[in-house]
Coordinates of C-alpha atoms in Angstrom, one line a residue:
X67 CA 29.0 -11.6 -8.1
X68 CA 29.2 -14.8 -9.7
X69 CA 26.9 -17.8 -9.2
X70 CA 23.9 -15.2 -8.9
X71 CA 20.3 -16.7 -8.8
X72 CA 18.9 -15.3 -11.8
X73 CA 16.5 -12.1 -11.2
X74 CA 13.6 -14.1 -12.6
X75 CA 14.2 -17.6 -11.1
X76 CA 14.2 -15.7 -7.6
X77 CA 10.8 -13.6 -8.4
X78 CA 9.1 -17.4 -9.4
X79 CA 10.5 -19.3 -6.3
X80 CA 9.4 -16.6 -3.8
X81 CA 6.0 -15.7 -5.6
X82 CA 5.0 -19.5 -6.3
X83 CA 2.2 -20.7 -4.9
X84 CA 2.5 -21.5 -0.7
X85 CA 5.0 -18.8 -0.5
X86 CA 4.4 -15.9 1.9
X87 CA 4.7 -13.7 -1.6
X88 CA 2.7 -15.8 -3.2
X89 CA 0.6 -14.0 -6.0
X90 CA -3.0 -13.5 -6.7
X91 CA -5.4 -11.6 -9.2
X92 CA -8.1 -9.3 -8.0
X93 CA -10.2 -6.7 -9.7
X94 CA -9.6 -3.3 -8.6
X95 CA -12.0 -0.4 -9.9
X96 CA -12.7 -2.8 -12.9
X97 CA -8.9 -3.4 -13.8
X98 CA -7.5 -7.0 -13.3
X99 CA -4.4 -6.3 -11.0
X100 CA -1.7 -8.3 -9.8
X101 CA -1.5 -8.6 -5.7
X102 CA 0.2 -10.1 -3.1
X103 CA -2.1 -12.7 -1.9
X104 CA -1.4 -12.9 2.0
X105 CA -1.1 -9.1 2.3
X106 CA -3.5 -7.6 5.7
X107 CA -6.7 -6.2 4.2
X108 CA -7.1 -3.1 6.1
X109 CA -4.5 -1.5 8.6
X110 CA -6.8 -2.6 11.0
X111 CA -5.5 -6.1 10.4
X112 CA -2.0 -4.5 10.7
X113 CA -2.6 -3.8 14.2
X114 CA -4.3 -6.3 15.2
X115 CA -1.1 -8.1 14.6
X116 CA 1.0 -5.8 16.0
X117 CA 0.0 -6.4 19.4
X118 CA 2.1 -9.2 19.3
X119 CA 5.4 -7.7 19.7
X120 CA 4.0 -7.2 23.6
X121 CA 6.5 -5.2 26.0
X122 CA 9.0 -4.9 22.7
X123 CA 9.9 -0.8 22.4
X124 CA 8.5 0.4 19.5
X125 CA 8.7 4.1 19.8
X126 CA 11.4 6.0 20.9
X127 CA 11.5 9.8 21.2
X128 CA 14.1 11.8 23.1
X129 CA 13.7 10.2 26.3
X130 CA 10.5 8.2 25.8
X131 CA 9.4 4.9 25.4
X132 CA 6.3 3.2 24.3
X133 CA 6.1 -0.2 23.7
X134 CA 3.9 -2.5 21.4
X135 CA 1.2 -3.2 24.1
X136 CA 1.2 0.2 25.1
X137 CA 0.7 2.0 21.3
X138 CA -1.9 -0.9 20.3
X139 CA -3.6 0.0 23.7
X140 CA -3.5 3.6 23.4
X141 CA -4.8 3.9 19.6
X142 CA -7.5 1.1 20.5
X143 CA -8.7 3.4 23.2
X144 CA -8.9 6.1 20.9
X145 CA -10.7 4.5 18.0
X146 CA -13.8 3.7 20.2
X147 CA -13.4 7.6 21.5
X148 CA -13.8 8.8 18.2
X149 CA -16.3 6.6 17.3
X150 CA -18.7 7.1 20.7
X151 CA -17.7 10.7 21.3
X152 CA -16.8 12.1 18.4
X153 CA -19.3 10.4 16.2
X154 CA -17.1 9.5 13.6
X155 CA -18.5 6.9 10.8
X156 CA -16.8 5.4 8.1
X157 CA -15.4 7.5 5.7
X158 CA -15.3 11.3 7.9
X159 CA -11.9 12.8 7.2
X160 CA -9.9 12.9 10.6
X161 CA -6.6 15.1 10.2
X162 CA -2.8 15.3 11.8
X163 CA -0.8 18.2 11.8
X164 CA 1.8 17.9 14.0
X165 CA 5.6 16.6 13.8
X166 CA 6.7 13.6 14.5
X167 CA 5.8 12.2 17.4
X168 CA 4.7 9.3 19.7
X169 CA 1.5 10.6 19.2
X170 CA 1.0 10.6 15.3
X171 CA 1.5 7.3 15.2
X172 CA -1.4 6.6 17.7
X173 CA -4.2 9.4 16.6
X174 CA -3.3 7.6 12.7
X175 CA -4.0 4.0 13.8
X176 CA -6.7 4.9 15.9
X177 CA -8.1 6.9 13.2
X178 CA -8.0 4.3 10.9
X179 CA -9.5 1.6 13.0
X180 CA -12.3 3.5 13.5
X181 CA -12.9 3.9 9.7
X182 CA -12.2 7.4 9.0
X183 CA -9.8 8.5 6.4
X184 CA -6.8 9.9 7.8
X185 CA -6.2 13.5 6.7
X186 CA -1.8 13.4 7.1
X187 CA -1.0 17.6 6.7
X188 CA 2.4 18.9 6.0
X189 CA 3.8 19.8 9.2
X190 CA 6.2 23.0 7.2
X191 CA 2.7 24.5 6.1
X192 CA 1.7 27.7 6.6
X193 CA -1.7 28.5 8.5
X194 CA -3.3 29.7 5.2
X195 CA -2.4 26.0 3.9
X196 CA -3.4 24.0 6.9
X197 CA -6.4 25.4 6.6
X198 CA -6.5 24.8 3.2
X199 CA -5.9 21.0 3.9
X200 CA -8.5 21.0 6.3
X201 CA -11.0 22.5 4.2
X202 CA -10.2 20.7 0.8
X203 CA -10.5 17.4 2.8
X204 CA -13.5 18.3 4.7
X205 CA -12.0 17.1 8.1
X206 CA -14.4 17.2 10.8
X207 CA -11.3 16.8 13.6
X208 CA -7.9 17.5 13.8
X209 CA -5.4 16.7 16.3
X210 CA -2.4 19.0 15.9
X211 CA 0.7 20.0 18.4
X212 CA 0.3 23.5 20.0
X213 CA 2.3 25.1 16.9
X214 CA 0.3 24.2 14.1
X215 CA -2.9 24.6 16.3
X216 CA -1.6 28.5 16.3
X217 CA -1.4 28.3 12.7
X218 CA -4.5 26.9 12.0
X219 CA -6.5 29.0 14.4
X220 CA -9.8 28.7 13.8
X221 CA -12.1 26.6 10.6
X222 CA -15.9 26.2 11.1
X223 CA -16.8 23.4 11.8
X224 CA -13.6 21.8 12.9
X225 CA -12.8 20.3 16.5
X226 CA -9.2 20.9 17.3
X227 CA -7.7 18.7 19.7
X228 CA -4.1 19.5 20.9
X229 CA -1.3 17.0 21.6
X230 CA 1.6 18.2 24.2
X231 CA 0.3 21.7 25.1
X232 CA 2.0 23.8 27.7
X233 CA 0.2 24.4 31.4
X234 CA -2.7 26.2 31.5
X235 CA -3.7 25.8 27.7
X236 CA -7.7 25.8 27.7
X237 CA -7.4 24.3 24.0
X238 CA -8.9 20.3 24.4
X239 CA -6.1 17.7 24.2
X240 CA -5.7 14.2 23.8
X241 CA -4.8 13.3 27.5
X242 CA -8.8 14.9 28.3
X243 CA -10.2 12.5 26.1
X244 CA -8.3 9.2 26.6
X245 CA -8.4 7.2 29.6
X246 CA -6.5 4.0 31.3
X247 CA -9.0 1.5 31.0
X248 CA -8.5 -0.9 28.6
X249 CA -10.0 -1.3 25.0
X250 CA -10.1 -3.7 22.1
X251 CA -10.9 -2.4 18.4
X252 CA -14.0 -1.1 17.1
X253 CA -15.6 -4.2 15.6
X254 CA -16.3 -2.7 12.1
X255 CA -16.3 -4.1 8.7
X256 CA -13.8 -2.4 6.4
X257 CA -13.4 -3.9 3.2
X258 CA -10.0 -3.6 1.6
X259 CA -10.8 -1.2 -0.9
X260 CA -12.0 1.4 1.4
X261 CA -11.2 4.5 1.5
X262 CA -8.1 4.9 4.1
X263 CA -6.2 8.2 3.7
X264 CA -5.7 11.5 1.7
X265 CA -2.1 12.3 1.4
X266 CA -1.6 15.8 -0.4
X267 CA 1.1 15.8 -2.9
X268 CA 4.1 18.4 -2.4
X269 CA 3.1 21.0 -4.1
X270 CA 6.1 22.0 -6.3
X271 CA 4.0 23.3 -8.8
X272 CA 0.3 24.5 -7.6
X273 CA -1.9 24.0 -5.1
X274 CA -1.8 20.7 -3.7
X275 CA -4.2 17.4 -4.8
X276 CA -5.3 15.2 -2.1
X277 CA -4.1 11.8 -3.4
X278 CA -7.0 9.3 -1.9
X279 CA -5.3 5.7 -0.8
X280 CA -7.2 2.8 0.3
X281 CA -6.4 -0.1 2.3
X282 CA -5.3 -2.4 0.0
X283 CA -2.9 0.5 -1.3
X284 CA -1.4 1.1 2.1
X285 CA -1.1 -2.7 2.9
X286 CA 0.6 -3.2 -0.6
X287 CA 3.7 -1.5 0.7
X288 CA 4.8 -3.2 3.4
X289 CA 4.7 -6.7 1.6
X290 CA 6.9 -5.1 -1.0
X291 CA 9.2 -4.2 1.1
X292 CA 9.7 -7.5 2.5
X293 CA 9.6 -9.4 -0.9
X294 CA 12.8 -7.1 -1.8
X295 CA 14.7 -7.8 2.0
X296 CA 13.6 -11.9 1.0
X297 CA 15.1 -11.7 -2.5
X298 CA 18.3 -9.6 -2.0
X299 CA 18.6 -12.6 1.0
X300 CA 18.0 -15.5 -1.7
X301 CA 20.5 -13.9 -4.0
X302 CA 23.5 -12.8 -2.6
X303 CA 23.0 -14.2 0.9
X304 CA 22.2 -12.9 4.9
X305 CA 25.3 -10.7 4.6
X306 CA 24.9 -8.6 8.1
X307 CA 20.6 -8.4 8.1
X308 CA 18.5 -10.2 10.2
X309 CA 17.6 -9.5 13.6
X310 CA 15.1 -6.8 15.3
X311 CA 15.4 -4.0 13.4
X312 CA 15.8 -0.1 14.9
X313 CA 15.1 2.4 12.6
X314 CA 16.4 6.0 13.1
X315 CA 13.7 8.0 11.3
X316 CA 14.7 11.3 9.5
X317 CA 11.6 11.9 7.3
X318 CA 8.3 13.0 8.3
X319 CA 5.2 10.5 9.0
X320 CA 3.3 13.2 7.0
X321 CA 5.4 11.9 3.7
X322 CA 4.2 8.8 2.0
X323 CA 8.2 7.3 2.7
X324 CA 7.7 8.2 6.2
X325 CA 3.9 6.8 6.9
X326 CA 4.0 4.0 4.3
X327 CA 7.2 2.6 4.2
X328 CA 8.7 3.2 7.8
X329 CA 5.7 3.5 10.1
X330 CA 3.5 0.6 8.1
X331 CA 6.1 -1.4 7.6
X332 CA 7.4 -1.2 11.1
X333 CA 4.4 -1.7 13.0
X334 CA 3.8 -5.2 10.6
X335 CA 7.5 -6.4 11.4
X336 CA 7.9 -5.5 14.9
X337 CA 10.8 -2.7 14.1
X338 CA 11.7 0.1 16.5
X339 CA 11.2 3.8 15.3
X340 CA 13.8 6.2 17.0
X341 CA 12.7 9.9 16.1
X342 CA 14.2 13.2 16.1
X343 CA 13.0 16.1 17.1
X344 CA 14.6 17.8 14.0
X345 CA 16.8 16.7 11.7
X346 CA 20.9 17.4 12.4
X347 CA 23.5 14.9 11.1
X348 CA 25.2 15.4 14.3
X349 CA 22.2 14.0 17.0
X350 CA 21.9 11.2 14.0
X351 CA 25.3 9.9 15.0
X352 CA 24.4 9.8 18.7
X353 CA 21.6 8.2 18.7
X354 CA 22.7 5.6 15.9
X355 CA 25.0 5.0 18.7
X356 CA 22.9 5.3 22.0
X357 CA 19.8 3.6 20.1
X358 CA 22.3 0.7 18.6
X359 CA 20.7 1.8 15.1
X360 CA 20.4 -0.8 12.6
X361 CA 19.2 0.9 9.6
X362 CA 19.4 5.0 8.6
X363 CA 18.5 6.7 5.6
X364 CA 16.3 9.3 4.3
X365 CA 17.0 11.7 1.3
X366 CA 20.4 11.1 -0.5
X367 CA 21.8 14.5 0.9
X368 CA 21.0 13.4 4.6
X369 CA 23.2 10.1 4.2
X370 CA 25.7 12.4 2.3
X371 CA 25.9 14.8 5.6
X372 CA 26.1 11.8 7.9
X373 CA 28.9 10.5 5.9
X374 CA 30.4 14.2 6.2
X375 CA 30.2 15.0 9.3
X376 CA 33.4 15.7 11.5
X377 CA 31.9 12.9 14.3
X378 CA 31.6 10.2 12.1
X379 CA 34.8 9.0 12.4
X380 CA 34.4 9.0 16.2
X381 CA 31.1 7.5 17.0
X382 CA 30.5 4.0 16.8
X383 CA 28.2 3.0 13.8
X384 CA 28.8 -1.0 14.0
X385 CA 25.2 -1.8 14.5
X386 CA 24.2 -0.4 10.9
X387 CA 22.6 -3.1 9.1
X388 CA 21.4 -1.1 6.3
X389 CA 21.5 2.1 4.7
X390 CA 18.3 3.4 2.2
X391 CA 17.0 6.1 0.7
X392 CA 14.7 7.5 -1.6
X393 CA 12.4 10.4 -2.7
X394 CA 15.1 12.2 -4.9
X395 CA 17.8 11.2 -7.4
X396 CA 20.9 9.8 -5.5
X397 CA 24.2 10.2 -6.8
X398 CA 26.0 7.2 -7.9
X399 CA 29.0 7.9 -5.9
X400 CA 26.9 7.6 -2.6
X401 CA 26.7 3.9 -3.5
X402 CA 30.4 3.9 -3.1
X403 CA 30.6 5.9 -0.5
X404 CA 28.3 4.1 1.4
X405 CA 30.1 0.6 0.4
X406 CA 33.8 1.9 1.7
X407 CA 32.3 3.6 5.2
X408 CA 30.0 0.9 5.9
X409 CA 31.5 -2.8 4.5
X410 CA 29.0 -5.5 4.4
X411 CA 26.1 -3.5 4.7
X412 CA 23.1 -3.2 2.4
X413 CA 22.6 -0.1 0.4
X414 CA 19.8 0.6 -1.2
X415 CA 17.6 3.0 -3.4
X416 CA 14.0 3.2 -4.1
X417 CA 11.7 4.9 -6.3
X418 CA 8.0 5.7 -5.5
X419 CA 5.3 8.7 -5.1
X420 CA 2.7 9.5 -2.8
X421 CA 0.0 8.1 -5.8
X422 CA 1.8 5.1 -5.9
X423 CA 1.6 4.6 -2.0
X424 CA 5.7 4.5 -1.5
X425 CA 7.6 2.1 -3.5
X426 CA 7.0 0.5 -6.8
X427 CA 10.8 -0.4 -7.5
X428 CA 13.8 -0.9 -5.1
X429 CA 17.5 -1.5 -6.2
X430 CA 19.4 -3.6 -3.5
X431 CA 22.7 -5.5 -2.4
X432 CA 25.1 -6.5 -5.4
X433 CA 22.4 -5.1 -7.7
X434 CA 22.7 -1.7 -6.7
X435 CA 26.5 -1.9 -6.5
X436 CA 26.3 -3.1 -9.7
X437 CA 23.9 -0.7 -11.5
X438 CA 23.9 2.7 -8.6
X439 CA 22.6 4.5 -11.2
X440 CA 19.1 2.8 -11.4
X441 CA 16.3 2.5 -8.9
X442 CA 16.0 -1.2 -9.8
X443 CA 13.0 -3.6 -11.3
X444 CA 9.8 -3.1 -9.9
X445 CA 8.4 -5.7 -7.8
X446 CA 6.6 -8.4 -8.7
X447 CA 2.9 -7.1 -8.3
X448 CA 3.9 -3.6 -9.9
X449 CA 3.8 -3.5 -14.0
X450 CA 5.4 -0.8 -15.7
X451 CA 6.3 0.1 -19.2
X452 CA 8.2 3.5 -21.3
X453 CA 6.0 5.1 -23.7
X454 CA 6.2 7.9 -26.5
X455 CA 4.4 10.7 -26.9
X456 CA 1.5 8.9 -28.7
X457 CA 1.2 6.3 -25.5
X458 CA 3.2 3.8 -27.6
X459 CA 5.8 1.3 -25.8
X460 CA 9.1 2.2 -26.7
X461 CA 12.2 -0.1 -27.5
X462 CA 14.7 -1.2 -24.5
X463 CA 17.1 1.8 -23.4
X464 CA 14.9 4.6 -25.1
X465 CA 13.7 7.1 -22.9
X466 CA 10.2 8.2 -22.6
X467 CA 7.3 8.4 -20.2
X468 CA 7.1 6.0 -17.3
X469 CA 3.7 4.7 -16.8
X470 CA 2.9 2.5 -13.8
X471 CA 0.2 0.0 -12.5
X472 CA -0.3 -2.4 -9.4
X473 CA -2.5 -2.8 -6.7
X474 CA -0.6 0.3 -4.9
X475 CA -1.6 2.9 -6.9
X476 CA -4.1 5.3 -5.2
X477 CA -7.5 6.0 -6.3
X478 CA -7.4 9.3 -7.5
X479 CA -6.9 13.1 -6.7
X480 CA -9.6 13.9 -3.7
X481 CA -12.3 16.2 -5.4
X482 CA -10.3 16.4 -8.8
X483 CA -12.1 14.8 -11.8
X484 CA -10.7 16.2 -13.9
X485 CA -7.0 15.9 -12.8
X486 CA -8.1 12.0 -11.9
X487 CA -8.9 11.4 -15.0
X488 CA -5.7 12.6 -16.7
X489 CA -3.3 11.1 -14.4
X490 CA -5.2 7.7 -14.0
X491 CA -6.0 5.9 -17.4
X492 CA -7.2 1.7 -17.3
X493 CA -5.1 1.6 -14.0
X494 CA -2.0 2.6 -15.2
X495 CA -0.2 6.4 -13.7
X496 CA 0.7 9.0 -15.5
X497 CA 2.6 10.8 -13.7
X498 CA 5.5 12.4 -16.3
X499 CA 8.7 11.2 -14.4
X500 CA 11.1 10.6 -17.9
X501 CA 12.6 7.0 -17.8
X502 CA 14.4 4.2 -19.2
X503 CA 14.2 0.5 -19.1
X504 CA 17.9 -2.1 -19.5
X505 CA 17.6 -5.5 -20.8
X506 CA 16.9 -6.8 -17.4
X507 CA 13.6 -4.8 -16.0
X508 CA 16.0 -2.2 -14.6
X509 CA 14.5 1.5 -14.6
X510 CA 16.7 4.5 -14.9
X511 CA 14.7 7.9 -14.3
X512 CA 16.3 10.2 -16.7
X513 CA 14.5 13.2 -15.5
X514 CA 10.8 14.9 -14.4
X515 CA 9.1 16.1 -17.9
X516 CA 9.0 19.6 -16.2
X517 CA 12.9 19.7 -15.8
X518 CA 14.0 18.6 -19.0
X519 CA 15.2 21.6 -20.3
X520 CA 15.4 22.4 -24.2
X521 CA 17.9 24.4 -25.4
X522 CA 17.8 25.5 -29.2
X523 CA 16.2 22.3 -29.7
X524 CA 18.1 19.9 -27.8
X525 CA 16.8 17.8 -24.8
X526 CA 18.7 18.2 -21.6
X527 CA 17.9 16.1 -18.5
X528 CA 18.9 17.4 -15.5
X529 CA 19.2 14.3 -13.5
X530 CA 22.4 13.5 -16.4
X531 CA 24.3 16.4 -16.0
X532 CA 23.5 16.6 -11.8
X533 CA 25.1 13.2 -11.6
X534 CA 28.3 14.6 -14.0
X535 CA 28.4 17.5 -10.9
X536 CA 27.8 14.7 -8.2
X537 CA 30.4 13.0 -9.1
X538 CA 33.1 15.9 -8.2
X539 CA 34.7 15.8 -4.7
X540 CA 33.6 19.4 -3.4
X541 CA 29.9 18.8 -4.4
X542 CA 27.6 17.7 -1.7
X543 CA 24.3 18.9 -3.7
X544 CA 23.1 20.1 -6.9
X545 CA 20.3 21.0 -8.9
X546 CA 19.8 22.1 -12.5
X547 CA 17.3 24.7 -13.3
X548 CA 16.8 26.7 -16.6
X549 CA 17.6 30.3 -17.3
X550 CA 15.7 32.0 -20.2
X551 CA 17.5 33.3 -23.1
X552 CA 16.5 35.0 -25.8
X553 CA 17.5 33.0 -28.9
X554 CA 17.8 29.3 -27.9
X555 CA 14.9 29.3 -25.3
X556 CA 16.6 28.0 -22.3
X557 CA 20.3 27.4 -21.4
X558 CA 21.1 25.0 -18.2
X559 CA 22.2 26.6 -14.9
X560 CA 23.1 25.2 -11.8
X561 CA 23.0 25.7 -8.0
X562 CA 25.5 23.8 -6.3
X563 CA 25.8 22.9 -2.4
X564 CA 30.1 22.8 -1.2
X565 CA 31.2 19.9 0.8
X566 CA 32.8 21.4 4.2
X567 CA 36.5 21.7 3.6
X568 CA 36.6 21.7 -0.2
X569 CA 37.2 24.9 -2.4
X570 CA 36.1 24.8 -6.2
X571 CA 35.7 27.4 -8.6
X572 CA 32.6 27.8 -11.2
X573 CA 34.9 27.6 -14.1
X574 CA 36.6 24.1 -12.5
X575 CA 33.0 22.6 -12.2
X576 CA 32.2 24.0 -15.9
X577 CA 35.6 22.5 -17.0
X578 CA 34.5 19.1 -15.5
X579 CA 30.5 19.0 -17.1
X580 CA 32.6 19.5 -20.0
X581 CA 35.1 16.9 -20.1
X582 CA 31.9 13.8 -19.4
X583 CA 29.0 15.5 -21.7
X584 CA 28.4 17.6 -24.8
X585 CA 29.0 21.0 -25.0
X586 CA 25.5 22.7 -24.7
X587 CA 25.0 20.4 -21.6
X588 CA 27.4 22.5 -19.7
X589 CA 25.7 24.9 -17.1
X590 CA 26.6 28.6 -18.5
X591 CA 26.4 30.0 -15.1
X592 CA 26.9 27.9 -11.4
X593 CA 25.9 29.4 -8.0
X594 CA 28.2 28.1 -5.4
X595 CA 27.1 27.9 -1.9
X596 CA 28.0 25.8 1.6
X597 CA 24.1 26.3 2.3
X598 CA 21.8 23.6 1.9
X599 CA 19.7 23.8 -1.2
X600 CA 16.0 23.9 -0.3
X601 CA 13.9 21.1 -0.1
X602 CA 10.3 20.2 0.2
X603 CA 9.5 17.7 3.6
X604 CA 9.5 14.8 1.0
X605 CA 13.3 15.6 0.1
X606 CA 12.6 17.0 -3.3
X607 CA 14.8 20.4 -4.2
X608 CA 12.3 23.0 -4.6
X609 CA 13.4 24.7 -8.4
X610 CA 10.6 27.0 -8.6
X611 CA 12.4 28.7 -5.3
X612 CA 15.9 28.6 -7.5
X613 CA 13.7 29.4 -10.9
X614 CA 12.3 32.5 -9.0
X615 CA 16.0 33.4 -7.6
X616 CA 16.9 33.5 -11.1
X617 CA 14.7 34.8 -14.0

């Protein structure tokens, strides 16, 4: 696009000083940090404010409605239950484990206005990790849907309150302990580097950390995400956003994408949330329809089986506004994709953890049809920078380990020294995701450190040879893994996931690795399947499961 505001001249003219991004300096655990200095302190503040959206629907589930008045009424009323009932004081650990529902959303801002930390559990857990959760966080309460309660059972010590249970359940629930009158928020002080929440990392390798955010963490997030909406505006124009936005949710709350940057952000801008009871491309089409749906995303492969899906043609999709996604590498193709299905809409990709309390960059608009390949400059209170092996910076375009630092990134690992003090050095994250940096700020993730394979030697990075596979016509899905051998050490592998409809071979998909990247990239063995490859609730392909399948 030509006549372009420069990336920098829009980053000074939104952060100057007046603006709504305007930036400040503040000293977080000792470190001088960039913030955004009009962002709400606590998510108190958040809302406080939301209670201004009034009879505006801002939760939508099957055939449910709650509006703004109604959540802020309902989570104020259970703040000062927890408080003068339940005893809770600033800093108890109050937990969720249930799936997404109207009710999440209220027992988390009610928890959090009372001052408790908010104990977010991974709804696919077993009972042996629920209780895990519960135990490693020291939650004195948790309120939980009838399933996980059966899972959970019973922890000393722990008050289990049940949301939607069936007649004649004697377990306590949420309806017992709420009432109709109305309430106004505890009046509490809560400074903005409180504690606020323990969000446990996936576990793909391990036993979970609890990942301990505080307000200013949380509230970060939300302000970024505007600043990217107000800049890909200021650059290449309205296009088709503006308006109220409804947001068809397909991640859990549970997931730092799901609570941070959909829920948070949402309850600050007055969005609507549309949830699903489970995730199926199919009901996603119908209810972009029936809900008039303005932005959809998720994980890459959920956009991937929209796009597939035999009732896309039929259903009518004109009120998508904007289509993101994040939480695992997207193939540059779905840029395309998205740009012929859906013309003059916004696509765009993200890159975050749950340590860095959702997103510290975001590629959007003529950007990321420009570069689909990168997740985009971080925003303007996020600092990052590639380093060797020996913590040194390393030249433009030369990959190494991406470290990060801003006023979003989380506190520490909850009861882990140790592992604190390893991944969190002069507030700057190490977390080992492998990265580059173009001439213009522009990251590229190049690969985890724990997937890049080495094969007599040589470096392979998965993420480079899954796009090659991406980019072939029957692929919907793919993931590299290593397979032992005896000489060279490792040789790449690959599980790959059929579009409907298409037939390919192992040696075609070999033949086409080969004709875009060297020879020892090429997987020596592919496993073809029209099954979905497995996934952890935060979208991430699970490669100890495929490792395990295959050593």
């Amino acid at each position: 696009m030509t006549g372009r505001l420069p990336l920098a001249e829009a980053d000074a003219r939104l952060t100057a000083p007046g603006e709504i991004f305007e930036l400040g300096e503040a000293n977080v655990r000792g470190v001088p940090t960039r913030v955004w200095k009009n962002a709400p302190a606590t998510l108190g503040d958040i809302l406080a404010l939301s209670r201004g959206y009034g009879d505006r629907v801002f939760l939508v589930y099957e055939d449910e409605r709650m509006t703004f008045e109604e959540h802020f009424r309902a989570c104020a009323r259970l703040a000062n239950v927890l408080r003068d009932q339940f005893g809770v004081q600033p800093g108890d650990r109050v937990a969720i484990a249930m799936r997404n529902l109207p009710e999440w959303s209220v027992v988390f801002w009610a928890a959090a206005a009372a001052g408790a930390v908010v104990v977010p559990l991974n709804a696919w857990w077993t009972g042996e990790e629920l209780r895990y959760g519960l135990t490693d966080s020291g939650s004195r309460i948790v309120f939980c849907d009838p399933e996980r309660a059966d899972r959970i059972g019973s922890v000393e010590g722990l008050t289990v309150i049940l949301t939607r249970s069936g007649p004649g359940d004697p377990r306590p629930r949420l309806s017992d302990v709420l009432d109709d009158e109305p309430a106004e928020l505890p009046d509490l002080e809560i400074d903005t580097d409180d504690d606020a929440t323990i969000f446990y990392t996936s576990g793909t390798t391990g036993r979970p950390k609890g990942a301990l955010g505080t307000h200013r963490n949380i509230c970060t997030n939300p302000m970024s995400l505007g600043f990217v909406r107000a800049r890909t505006v200021l650059r290449d124009g309205p296009g088709k956003d503006g308006g109220p936005t409804a947001y068809l949710i397909s991640v859990p709350f549970f997931h730092a994408t799901g609570c941070h940057s959909i829920l948070i952000a949402n309850v600050l801008a007055g969005g609507k949330l549309v949830m699903m009871h489970r995730w199926e491309p199919g009901r996603a089409l119908e209810l972009i329809e029936r809900e008039r749906i303005t932005v959809f995303g998720g994980v890459p492969s959920m956009v991937m089986q929209v796009l597939d899906h035999p009732d896309f043609a039929t259903r009518d999709i004109s009120s998508v506004k904007s289509v993101g996604y994040g939480g695992a590498p997207a193939p540059p193709d779905l840029v395309r994709r998205i740009t012929a299905y859906f013309p003059g809409r916004a696509a765009s990709n993200g890159y975050g953890l749950t340590e860095t309390s959702s997103l510290s960059t975001m590629n959007a608009g003529a950007d990321y049809v420009a570069k689909p390949d990168s997740v985009g400059p971080p925003v303007p209170v996020v600092e990052v920078k590639v380093v060797d092996s020996g913590g040194e910076s390393l030249p433009v375009g030369e990959p190494g380990e991406l470290l990060i630092k801003g006023p979003h990134i989380v506190r520490g690992y909850w009861g882990r020294p140790d592992a604190t003090a390893e991944s969190f050095v002069d507030g700057w994250l190490h977390n080992g995701d492998i990265a580059r940096l173009d001439d213009e700020g522009f990251v590229y993730i190049v690969d985890r450190a724990k997937d890049m394979l080495i094969r007599g030697g040589e470096n392979i990075y998965c993420v480079e040879v899954e796009t090659v596979l991406y980019d072939h016509p029957a692929v919907s899905d793919a993931a590299v893994i290593g397979i032992p051998h005896p000489v060279l050490g490792e040789e790449p592998g690959a599980h790959v996931q059929l579009r409907p409809g298409f037939e390919v071979t192992e040696d075609d998909l070999r033949a086409h690795v080969a004709a875009h990247l060297a020879a020892f990239k090429v997987p020596v063995r592919i496993w073809l399947s029209p099954d979905p490859l497995p996934r952890s609730p935060a979208g991430k392909i699970l490669k100890r499961l495929l490792r395990a399948d295959r050593h």
